[in-house]
XYZ file of C-alpha atoms in Angstrom:
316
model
C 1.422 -8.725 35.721
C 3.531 -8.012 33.110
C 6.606 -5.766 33.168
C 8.115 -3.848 30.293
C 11.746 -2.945 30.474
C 12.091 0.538 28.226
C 10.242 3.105 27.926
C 11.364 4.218 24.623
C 8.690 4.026 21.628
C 8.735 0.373 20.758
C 8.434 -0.335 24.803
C 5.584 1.918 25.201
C 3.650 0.976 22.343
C 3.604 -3.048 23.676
C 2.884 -1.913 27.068
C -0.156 0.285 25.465
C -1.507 -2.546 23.422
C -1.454 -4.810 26.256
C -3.006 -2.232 28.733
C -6.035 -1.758 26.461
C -6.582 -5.487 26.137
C -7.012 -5.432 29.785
C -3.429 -6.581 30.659
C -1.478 -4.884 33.760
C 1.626 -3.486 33.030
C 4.226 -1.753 34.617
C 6.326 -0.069 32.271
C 9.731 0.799 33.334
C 11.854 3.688 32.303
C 15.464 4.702 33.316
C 15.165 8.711 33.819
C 13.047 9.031 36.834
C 11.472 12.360 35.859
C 10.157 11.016 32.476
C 8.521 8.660 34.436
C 7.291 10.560 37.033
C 5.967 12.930 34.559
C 4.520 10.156 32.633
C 2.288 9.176 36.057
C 0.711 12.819 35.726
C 0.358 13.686 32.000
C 0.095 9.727 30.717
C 2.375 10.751 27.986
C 5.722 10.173 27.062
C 8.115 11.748 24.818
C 9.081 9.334 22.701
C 5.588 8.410 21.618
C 4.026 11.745 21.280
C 0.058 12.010 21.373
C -0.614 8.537 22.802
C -2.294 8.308 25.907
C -1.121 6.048 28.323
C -4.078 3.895 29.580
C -5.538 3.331 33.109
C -3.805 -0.541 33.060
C 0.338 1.426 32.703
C 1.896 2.127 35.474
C 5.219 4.497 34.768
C 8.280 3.605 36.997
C 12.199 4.144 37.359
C 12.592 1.567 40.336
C 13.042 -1.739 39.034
C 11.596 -3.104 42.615
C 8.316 -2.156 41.320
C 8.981 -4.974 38.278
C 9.699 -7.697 40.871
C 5.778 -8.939 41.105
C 6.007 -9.659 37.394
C 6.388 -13.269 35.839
C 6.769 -11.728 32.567
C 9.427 -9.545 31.338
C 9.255 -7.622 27.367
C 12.874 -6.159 27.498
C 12.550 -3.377 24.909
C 16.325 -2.232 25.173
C 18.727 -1.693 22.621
C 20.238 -4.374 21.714
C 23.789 -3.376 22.561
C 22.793 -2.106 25.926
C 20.817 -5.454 26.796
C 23.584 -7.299 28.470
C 24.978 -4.329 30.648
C 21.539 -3.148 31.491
C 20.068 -6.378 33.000
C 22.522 -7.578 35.505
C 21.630 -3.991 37.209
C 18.082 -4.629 37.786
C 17.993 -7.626 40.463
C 15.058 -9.068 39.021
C 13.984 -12.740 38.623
C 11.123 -13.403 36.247
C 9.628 -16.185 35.158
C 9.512 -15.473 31.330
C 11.903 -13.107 29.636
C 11.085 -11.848 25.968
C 13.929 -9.845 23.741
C 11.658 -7.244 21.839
C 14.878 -5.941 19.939
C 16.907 -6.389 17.091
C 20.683 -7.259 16.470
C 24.094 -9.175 17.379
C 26.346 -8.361 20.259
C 29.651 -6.487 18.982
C 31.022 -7.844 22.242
C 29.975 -11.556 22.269
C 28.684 -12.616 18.606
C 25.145 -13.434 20.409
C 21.378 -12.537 19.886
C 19.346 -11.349 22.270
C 18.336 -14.805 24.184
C 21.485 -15.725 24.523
C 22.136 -12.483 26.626
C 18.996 -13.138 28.352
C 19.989 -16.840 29.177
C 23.164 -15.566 30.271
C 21.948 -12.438 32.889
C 18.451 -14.134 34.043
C 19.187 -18.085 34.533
C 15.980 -18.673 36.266
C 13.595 -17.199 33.241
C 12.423 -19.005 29.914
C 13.788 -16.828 27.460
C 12.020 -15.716 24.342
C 12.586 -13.089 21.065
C 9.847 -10.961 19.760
C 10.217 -9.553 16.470
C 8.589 -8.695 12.878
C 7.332 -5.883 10.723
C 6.235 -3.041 12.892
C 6.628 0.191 13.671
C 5.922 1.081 17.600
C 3.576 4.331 16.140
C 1.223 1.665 14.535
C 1.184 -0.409 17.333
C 0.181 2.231 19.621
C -2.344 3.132 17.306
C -4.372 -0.142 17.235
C -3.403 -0.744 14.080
C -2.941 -4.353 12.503
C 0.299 -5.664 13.110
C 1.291 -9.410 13.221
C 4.914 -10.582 14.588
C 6.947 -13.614 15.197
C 7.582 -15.252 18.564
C 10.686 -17.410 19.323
C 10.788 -19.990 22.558
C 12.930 -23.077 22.320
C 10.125 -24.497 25.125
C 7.001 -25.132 23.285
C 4.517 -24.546 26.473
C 6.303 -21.355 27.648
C 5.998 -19.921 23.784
C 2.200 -21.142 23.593
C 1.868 -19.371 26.873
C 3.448 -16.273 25.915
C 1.638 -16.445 22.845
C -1.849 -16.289 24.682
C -0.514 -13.603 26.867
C 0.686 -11.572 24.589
C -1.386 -11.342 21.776
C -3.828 -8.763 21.664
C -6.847 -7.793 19.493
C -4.872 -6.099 17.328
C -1.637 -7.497 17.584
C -1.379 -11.139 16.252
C 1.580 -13.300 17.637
C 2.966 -16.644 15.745
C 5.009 -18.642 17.528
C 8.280 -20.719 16.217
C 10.717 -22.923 18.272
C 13.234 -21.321 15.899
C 14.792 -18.746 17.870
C 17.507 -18.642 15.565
C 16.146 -17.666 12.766
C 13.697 -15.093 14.121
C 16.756 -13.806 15.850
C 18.675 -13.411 12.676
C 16.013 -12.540 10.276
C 15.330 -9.299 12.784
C 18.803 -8.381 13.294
C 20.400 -8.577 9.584
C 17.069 -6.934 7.498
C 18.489 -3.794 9.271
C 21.781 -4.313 7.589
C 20.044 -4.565 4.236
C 17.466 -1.830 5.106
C 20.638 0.803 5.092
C 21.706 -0.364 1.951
C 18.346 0.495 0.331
C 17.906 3.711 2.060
C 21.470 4.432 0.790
C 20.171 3.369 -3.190
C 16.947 5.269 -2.738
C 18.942 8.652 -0.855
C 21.447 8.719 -3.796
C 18.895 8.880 -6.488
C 19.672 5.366 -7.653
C 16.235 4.304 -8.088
C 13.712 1.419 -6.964
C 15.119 -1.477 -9.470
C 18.403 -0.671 -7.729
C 16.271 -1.458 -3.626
C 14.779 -4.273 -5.476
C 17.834 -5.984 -6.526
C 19.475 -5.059 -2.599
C 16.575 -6.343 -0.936
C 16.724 -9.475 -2.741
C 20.090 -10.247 -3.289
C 20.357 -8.712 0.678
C 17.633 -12.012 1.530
C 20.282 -14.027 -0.025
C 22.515 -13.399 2.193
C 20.477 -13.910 5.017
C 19.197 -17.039 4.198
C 23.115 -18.338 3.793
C 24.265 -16.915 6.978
C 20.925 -18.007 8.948
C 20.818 -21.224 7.926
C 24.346 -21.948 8.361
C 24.374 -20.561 12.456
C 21.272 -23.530 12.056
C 18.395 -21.197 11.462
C 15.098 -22.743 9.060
C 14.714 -21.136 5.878
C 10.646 -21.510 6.426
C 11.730 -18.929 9.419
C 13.492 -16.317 6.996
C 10.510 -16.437 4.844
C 8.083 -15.145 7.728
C 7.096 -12.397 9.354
C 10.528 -11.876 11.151
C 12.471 -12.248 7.835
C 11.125 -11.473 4.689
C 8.182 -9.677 5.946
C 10.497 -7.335 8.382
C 12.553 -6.895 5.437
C 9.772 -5.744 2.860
C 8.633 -3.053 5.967
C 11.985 -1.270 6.760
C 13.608 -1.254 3.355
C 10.435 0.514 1.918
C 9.108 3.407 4.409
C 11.273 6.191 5.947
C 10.029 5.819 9.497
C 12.387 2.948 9.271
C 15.062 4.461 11.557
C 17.400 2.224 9.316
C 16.336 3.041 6.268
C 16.442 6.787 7.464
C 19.935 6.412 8.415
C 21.041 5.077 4.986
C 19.361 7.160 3.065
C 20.968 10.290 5.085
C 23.966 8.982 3.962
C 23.301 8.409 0.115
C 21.792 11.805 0.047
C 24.885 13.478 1.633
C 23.096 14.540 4.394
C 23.879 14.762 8.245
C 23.025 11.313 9.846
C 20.311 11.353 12.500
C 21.503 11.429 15.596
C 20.671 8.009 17.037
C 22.348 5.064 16.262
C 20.329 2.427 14.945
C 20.447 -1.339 15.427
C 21.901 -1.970 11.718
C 25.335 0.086 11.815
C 26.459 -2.340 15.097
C 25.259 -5.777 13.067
C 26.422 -4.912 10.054
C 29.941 -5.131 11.711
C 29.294 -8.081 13.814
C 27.316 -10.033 10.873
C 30.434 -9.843 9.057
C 32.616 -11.252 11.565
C 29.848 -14.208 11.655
C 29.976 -14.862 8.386
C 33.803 -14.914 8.659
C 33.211 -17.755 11.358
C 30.694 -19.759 9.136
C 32.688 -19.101 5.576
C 29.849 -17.288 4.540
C 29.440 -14.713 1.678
C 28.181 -11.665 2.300
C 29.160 -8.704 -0.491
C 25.645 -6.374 0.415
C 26.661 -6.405 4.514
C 30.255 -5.702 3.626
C 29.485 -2.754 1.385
C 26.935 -1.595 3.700
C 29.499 -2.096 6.904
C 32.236 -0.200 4.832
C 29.389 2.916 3.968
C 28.769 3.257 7.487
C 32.262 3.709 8.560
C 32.908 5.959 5.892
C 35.165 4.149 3.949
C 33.314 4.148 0.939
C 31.135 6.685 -0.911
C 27.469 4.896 -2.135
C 29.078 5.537 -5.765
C 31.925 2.806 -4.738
C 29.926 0.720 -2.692
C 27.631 0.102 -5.645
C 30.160 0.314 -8.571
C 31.580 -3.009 -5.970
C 28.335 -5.036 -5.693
C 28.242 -4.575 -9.567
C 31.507 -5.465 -10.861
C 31.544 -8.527 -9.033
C 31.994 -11.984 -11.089
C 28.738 -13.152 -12.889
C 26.725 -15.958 -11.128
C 24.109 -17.916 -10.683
C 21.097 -17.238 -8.713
C-alpha cells in the first residue's frame, strides 16, 4: 500500500500513475470535503478532467495512511516540516516529491524527513515533469535519491510505472539541489522572456544559471554527474522553457509588468535561502541574487539585467 501525502496536482498525478499500474494508493488530502467529494465524482480540482482510478482511495484522516510502508509526501516544501509532525504516522519508506530549501533551517527535503519520521528510509523524488503529463500517461522519466542502496532499488521497482521511468542515485544531494535551485533560474528566464528580452538573453541565464548550480552543489558535496541528469540539467531545460512552469509563470508576470499569480512558487523561498548557502560555502552566485532581489521588488528586470551585464569580464 502506498500512501500519498497531498492532494494537490503533482500528488494526484503520482497517485494516478501508480493506481493504473495496479498499485493501491491512498491519497491523502487536508480539506475533508475535497476529499469526500473526490470519493463520489473521482475528480479533483486541482487536476481537472482526470479521472481518479478504481486503485485511489481519497482521504482527510491520516489514520487511514497508517497501513502504508510507503509514503510520497507531495507537500510544499516550506510546509513539509510543520505538516508531518501532525500526522502520527510511521512508515517504512518516506519519499520528498518536492522542490526547495528550508527558509527556517537551510535543509532539503530529507533532511526534514529524517528529522520528523526517524523510523523511515528517507528518499527525494524529482526531475522534469509537469503533474498534467503525468496524469496523462505521458512519458516522463525522473531522478530518485536514497543514501541506502536496497531501499532506493526497492523504491525504484515500486515506483516506476509503465510510463513513468525512475533512475536511482545515492546522491541525494545533488538531486536535492539540482530540483530546488533550477526554480531560482527558471524565474530569471521567465523574467528575460516576459520583458521582451529575447531567447539569447534565457540561453545565456540558463547556462550561466547551471553555473551556479554546479558551484554551489558541488561545494554542499553534491556530484556534478548528478547536476547533469534528469534532476539538474534536464529539470532546468523543462521549467525555464514552457509557461506551465509555475516558476517560469511567476517570472515572467513580473518582467511583463503584470500581476503575479497568486500562488507562491517553490523558487521565490530558495532563491532567498540559496543565497544565504552560498554565503556559508563562499560561493558566487550573481543570477540567484538578481533573481532574489526581482522578487522582493527591489529591482526592476531593466536593473537586474543591466547588473548581470556590467559585471567584470571572465572566464568560462
Amino acid at each position: 500500500m502506498i500512501g500519498v501525502v497531498g492532494a494537490g496536482a503533482f500528488g494526484t498525478a503520482l497517485a494516478v500513475t501508480l493506481a493504473r499500474a495496479g498499485r493501491q494508493v491512498r491519497l491523502w488530502g487536508r480539506d475533508a470535503g475535497t476529499m469526500a467529494a473526490a470519493r463520489g465524482t473521482r475528480t479533483l480540482p486541482r487536476l481537472p478532467g482526470v479521472i481518479l482510478p478504481a486503485g485511489i482511495h481519497p482521504t482527510a484522516d491520516p489514520a487511514d495512511l497508517r497501513e502504508c510502508d510507503t509514503l510520497l509526501l507531495a507537500i510544499p516544501m516550506q510546509r513539509l516540516g510543520a505538516t508531518l509532525p501532525t500526522l502520527g504516522l510511521t512508515p517504512r519508506h518516506a519519499v520528498a516529491a518536492c522542490k526547495g530549501v528550508d527558509l527556517t533551517t537551510l535543509q532539503g527535503p530529507t533532511a526534514i524527513l529524517r528529522a520528523a519520521l526517524p523510523g523511515a528510509v528517507p528518499a527525494i523524488l524529482s526531475g522534469p515533469s509537469f503533474a498534467a503529463d503525468i496524469a496523462r500517461g505521458l512519458p516522463t522519466a525522473l531522478s530518485l535519491g536514497c543514501i541506502d542502496e536496497a531501499a532506493g532499488a526497492a523504491l525504484q521497482t515500486l515506483l516506476s510505472t509503465p510510463t513513468l521511468r525512475l533512475y536511482r542515485t545515492t546522491d541525494v544531494a545533488g538531486v536535492e539541489l539540482g530540483g530546488a535551485l533550477k526554480n531560482v533560474v527558471a524565474i530569471a528566464c521567465g523574467a528575460a522572456i516576459g520583458a521582451g528580452l529575447g531567447d539569447s538573453a534565457r540561453a545565456a541565464l540558463m547556462t550561466r544559471g547551471m553555473a551556479e548550480m554546479m558551484r554551489l552543489a558541488t561545494a554542499m558535496g553534491a556530484r556534478r554527474e548528478t547536476l547533469m541528469g534528469l534532476s539538474g540539467l534536464g529539470d532546468l531545460a523543462l521549467t525555464c522553457a514552457s509557461p506551465q512552469s509555475r516558476n517560469f509563470a511567476l517570472g515572467h508576470a513580473i518582467g511583463h509588468g503584470d500581476a503575479p499569480p497568486d500562488a507562491t512558487t517553490e523558487g521565490t523561498a530558495t532563491a532567498t535561502a540559496a543565497l544565504r548557502l552560498a554565503e556559508t560555502h563562499g560561493v558566487d552566485m550573481p543570477v540567484t541574487q538578481a533573481t532574489a532581489a526581482l522578487v522582493a521588488g527591489r529591482v526592476t528586470v531593466k536593473d537586474a539585467m543591466k547588473a548581470l551585464l556590467d559585471r567584470d569580464l571572465t572566464e568560462e
